[in-house]
Short mmCIF file of C-alpha atoms in Angstrom, two decimals:
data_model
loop_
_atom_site.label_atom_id
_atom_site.label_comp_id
_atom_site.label_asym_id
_atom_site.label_seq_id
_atom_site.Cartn_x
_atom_site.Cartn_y
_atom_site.Cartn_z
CA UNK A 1 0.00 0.00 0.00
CA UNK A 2 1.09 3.25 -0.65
CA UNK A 3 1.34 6.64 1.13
CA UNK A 4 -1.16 8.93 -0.23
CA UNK A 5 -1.60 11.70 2.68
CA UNK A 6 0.15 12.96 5.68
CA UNK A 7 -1.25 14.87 8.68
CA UNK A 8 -0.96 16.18 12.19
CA UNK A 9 -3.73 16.21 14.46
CA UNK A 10 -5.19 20.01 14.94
CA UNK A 11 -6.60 21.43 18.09
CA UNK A 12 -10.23 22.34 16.35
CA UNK A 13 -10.52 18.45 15.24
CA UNK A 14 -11.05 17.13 18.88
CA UNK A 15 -14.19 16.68 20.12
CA UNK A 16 -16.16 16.36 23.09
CA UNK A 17 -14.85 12.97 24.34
CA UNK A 18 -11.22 14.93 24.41
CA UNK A 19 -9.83 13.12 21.35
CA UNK A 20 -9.92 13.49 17.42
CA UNK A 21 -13.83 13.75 16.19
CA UNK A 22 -15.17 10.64 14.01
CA UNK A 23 -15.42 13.55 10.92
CA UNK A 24 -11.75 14.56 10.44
CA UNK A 25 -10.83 10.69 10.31
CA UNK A 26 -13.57 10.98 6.91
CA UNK A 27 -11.82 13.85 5.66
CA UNK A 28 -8.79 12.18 5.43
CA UNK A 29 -10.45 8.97 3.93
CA UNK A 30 -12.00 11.04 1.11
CA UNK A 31 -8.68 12.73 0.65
CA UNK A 32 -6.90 9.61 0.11
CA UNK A 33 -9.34 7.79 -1.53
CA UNK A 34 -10.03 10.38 -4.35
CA UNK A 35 -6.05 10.26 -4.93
CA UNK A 36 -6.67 6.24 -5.67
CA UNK A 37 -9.60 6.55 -7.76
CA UNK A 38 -8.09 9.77 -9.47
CA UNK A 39 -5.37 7.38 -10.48
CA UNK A 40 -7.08 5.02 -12.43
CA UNK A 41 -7.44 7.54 -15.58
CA UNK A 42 -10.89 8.26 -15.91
CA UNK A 43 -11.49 10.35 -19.32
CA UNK A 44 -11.64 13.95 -18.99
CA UNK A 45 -15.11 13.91 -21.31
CA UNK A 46 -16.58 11.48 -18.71
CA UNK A 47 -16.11 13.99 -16.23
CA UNK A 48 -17.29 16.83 -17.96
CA UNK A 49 -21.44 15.27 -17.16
CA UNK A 50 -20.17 13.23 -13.97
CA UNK A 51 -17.99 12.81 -11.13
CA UNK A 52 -17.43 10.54 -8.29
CA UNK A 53 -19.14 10.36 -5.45
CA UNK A 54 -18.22 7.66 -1.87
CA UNK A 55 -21.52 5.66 -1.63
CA UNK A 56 -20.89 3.12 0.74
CA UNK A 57 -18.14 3.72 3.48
CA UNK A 58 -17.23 1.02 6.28
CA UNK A 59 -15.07 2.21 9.15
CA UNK A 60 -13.41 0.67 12.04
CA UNK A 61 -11.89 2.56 14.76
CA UNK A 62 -9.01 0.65 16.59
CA UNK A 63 -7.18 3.52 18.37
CA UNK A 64 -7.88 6.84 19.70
CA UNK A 65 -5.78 10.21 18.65
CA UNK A 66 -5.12 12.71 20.25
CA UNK A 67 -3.99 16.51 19.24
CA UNK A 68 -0.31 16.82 18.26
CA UNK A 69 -0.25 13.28 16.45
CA UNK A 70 1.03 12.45 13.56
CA UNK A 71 -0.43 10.52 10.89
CA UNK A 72 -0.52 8.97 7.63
CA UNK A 73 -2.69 7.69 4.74
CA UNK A 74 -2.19 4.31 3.39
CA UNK A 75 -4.35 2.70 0.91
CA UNK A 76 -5.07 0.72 -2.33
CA UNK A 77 -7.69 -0.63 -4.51
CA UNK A 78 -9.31 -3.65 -3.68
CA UNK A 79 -11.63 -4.28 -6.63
CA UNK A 80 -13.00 -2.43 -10.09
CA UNK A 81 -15.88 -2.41 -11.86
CA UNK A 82 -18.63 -1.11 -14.06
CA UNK A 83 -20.43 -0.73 -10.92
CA UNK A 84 -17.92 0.93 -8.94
CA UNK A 85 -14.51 1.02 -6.98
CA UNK A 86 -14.11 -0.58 -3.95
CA UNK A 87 -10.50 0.79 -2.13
CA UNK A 88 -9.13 0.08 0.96
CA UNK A 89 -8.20 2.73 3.04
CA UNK A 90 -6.11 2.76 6.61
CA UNK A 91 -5.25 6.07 9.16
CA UNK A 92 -2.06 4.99 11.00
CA UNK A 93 0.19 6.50 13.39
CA UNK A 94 3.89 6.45 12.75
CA UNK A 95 5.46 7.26 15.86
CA UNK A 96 3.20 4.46 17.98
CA UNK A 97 2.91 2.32 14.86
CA UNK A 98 -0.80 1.70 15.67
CA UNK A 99 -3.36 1.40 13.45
CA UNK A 100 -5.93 4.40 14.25
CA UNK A 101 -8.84 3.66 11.77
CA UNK A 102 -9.34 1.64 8.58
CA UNK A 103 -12.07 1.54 5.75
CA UNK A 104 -13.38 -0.16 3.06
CA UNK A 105 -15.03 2.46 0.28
CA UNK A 106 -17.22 1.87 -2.59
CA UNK A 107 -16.93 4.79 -5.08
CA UNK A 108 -19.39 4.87 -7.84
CA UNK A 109 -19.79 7.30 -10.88
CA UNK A 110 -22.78 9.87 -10.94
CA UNK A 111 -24.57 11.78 -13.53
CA UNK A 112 -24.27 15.38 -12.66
CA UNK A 113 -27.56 16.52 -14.02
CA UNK A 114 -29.32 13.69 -12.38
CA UNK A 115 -27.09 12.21 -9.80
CA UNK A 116 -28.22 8.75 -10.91
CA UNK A 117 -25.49 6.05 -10.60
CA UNK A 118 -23.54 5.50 -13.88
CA UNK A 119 -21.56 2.83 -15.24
CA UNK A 120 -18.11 3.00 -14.51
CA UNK A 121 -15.63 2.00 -17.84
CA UNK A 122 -11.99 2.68 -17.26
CA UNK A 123 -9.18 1.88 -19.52
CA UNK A 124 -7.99 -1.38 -20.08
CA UNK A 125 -4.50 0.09 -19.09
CA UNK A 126 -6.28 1.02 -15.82
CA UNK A 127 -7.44 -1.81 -14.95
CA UNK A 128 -4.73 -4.45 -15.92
CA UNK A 129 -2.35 -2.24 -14.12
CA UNK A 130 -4.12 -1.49 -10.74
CA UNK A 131 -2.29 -2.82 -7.84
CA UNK A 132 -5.04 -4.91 -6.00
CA UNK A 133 -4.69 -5.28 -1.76
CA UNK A 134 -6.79 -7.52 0.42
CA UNK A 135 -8.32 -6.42 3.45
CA UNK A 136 -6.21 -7.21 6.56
CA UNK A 137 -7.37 -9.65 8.92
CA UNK A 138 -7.94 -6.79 11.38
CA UNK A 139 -10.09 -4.45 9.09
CA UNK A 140 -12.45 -7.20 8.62
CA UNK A 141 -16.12 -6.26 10.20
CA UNK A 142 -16.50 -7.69 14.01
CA UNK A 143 -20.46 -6.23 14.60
CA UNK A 144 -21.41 -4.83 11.10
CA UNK A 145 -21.52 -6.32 8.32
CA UNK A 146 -20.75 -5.45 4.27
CA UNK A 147 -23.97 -7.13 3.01
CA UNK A 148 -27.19 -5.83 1.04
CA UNK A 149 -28.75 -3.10 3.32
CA UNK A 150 -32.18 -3.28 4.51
CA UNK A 151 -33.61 -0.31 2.32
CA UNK A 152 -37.50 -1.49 3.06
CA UNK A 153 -37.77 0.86 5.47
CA UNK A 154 -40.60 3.70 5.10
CA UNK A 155 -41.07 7.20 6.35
CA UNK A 156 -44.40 6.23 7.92
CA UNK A 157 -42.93 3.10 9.55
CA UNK A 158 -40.56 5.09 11.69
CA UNK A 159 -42.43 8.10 12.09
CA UNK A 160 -44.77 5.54 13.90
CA UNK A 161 -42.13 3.55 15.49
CA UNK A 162 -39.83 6.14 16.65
CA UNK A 163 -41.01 8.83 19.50
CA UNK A 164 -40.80 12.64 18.76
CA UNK A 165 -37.85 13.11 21.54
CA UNK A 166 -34.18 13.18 21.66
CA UNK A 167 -33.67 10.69 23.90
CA UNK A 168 -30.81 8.07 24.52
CA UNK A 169 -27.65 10.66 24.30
CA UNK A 170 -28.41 11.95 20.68
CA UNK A 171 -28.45 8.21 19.22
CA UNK A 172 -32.69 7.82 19.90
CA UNK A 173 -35.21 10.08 18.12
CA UNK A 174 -35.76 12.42 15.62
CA UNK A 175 -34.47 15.87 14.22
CA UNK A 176 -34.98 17.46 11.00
CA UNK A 177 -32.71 19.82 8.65
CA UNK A 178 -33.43 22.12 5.58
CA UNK A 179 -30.83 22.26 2.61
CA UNK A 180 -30.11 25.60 3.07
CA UNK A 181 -28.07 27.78 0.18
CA UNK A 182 -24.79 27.51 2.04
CA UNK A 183 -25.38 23.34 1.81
CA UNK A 184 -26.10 23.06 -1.79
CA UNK A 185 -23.06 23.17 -4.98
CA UNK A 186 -23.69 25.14 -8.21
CA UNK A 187 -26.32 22.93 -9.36
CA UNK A 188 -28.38 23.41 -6.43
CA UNK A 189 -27.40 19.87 -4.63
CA UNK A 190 -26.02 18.90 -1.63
CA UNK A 191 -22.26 19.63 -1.77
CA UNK A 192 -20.24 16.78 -1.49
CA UNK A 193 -18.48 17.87 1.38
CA UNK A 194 -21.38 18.44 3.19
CA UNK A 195 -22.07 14.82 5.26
CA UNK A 196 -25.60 13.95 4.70
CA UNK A 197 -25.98 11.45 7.64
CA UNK A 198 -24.30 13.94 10.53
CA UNK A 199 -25.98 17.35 8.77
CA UNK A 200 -28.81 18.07 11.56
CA UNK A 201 -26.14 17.91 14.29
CA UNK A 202 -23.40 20.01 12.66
CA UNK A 203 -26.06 22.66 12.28
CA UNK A 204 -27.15 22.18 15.76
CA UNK A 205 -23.18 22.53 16.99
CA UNK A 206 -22.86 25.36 14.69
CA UNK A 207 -25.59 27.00 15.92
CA UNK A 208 -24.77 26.75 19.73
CA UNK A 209 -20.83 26.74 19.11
CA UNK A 210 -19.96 23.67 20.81
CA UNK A 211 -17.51 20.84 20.25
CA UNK A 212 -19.19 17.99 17.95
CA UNK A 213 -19.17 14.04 19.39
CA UNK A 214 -21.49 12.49 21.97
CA UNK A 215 -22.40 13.90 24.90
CA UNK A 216 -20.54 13.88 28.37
CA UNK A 217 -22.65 12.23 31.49
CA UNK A 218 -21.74 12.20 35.07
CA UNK A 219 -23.74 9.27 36.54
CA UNK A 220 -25.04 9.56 39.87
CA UNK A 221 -21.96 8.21 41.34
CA UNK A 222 -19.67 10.94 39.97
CA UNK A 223 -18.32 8.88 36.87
CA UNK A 224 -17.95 10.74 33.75
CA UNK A 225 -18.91 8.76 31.05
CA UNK A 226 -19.24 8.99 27.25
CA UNK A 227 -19.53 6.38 24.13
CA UNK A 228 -16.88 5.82 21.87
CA UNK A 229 -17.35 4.89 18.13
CA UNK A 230 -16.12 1.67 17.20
CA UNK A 231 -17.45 0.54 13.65
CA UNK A 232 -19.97 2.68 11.51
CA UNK A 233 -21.09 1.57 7.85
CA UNK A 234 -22.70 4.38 5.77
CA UNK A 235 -24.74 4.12 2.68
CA UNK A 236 -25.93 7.04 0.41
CA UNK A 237 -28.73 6.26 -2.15
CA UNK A 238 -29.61 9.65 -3.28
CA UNK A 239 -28.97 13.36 -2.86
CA UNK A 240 -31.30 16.14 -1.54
CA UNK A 241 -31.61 19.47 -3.06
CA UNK A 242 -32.28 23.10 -1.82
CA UNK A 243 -35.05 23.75 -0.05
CA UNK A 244 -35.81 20.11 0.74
CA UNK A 245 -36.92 19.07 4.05
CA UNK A 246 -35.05 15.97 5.76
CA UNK A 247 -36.43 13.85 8.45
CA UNK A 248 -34.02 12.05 10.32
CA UNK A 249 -34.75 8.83 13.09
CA UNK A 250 -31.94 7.26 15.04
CA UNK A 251 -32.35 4.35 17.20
CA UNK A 252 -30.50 1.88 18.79
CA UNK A 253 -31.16 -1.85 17.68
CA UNK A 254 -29.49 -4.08 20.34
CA UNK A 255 -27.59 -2.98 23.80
CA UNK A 256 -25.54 -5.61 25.08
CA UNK A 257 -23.12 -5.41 28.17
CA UNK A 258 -20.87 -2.48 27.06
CA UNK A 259 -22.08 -1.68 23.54
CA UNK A 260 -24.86 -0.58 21.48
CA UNK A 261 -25.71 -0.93 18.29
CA UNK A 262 -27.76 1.92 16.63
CA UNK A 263 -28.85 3.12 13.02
CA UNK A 264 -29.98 6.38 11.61
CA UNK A 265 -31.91 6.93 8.53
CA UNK A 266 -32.26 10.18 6.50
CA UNK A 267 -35.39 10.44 4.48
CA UNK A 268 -37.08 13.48 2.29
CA UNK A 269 -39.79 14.55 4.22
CA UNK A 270 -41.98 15.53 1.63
CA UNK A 271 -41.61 12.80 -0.87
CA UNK A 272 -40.54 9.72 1.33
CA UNK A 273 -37.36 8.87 -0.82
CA UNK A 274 -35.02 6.89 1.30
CA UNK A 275 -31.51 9.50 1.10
CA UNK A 276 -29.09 7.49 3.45
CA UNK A 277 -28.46 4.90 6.09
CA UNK A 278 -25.96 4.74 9.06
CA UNK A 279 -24.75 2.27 11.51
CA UNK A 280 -23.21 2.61 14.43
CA UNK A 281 -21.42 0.84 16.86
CA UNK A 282 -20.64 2.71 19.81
CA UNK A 283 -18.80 0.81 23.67
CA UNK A 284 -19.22 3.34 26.88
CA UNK A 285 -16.11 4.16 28.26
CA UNK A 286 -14.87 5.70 31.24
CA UNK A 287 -13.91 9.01 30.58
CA UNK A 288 -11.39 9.38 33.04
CA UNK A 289 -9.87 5.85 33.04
CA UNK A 290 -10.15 5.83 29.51
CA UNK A 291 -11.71 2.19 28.97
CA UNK A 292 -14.33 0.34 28.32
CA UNK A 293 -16.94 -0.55 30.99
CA UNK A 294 -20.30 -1.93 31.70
CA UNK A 295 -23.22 0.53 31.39
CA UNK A 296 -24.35 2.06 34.36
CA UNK A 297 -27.71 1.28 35.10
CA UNK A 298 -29.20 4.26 34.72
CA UNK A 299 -27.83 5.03 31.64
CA UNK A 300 -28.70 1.05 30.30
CA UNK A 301 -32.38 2.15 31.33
CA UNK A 302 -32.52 5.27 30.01
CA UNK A 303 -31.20 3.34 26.34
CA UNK A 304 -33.78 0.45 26.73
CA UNK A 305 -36.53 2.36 26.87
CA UNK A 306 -36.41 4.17 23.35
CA UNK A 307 -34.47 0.64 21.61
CA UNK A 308 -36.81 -0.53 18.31
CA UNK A 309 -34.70 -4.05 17.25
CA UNK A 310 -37.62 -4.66 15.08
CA UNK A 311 -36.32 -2.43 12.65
CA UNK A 312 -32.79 -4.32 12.18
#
């Protein structure tokens, strides 16, 4: 794999749990990842009506940064097609030599004037010269999984499923966004820097100028406790456009001992089109000790009570 981007961990990327937000490791991702696909030779005139566009994005986080770190960009490509390219992707740390995140990206070709998936040809030369990596053992998914999504969902489903609060520490419940002009590219679509599954809560930490990540909570016993990210998988069917209206419903599926496991959909409020999914696996830690634990009680009850698993 080679070396495609090199980094140091700024001050404004740490979040609320004290080290580097789940966003900035994205950034990097895309950054790397458009280098690989940009390598593969696509024709100028094929980009002149489209461009490319990360569909599908599995993550795992292995180990926390922190500001000051250094850190590279390894990847390569692990498959091609006229459906896509799939690349892998890995965030590492030089000076600790551990691995901080890795990912497994689908990038697909879209029509600019419609945004409807295209298929991808790419020079013969392109493809019979591509370097082609496997995923490493520890990439691999341990909760998620890289299978067809569950896209059956419907708008009235979980608007009658999931309650009108934001319950659960921002994981249970609902919130909406407008595309706003500032959101939206030349063509009056969501930019594609703009991240569709996260956009109701960087408007809401815009607005009130705090840090993004979870929230902080000191149980009853004085701990400080927060959740972590572990493994996400993120998969973007369509695009909105300005002045659309978004609905968005988290939940959590399963809590076991020190985990949960929750999903987010984004849907167009108006018309009921399915925009985006997310998946996220998330262990509490102590803040303080910096480890896993067990969930306090009253934080496990206050998760139970808003969990839907029927909608896995």
């Amino acid at each position: 794999m080679q070396v495609l981007h090199t980094s140091t961990v700024l001050e404004e990327e740490i979040d609320s749990l004290g080290h580097m937000n789940v966003r900035y490791y994205m950034t990097r991702m895309q950054r790397a990842n458009r280098l690989l696909v940009d390598g593969l030779g696509i024709a100028p005139d094929v980009l002149e009506h489209s461009f490319l566009r990360s569909v599908d994005t599995y993550t795992r986080f292995r180990n926390e940064q922190f500001e000051g770190a250094t850190l590279e960009t390894v990847g390569g490509l692990l498959s091609i097609g006229e459906g896509g390219v799939q690349s892998y992707v890995e965030i590492r740390n030089p000076d600790s030599g551990a691995v901080a995140a890795t990912f497994v990206v689908t990038t697909a070709l879209i029509d600019r004037k419609t945004r409807n998936t295209q298929i991808l040809r790419l020079p013969t030369s392109a493809v019979s010269g591509s370097d082609i990596v496997e995923i490493p053992a520890y990439a691999k998914p341990r909760s998620l999984s890289l299978g067809p999504a569950n896209t059956d969902i419907t708008l009235e489903v979980l608007q009658t499923s999931i309650p009108d609060v934001d319950g659960g520490g921002m994981m249970s419940g609902r919130r909406n966004a407008l595309i706003e002009a500032d959101d939206v590219d030349a063509e009056g679509w969501l930019k594609e820097d703009v991240e569709l599954m996260f956009l109701p809560f960087a408007k809401m930490a815009l607005a009130e100028g705090v840090k993004p990540g979870p929230p902080v909570v000191t149980t009853s016993d004085g701990l400080r406790i927060g959740w972590a990210v572990m493994e996400t998988r993120t998969r973007l069917f369509a695009q909105p456009r300005l002045g659309d209206e978004l609905s968005y419903f988290s939940t959590d599926l399963k809590v076991e001992a020190k985990s949960r496991l929750s999903r987010r959909w984004a849907l167009n409020t108006n018309t009921g089109q399915l925009l985006g999914m997310s998946d996220t696996v998330g262990v509490c830690i102590d803040l303080d000790a910096r480890r896993a634990i067990n969930w306090p009680d009253e934080l496990r009850e206050e998760i139970e009570k808003y969990q839907q698993p029927q909608l896995a």
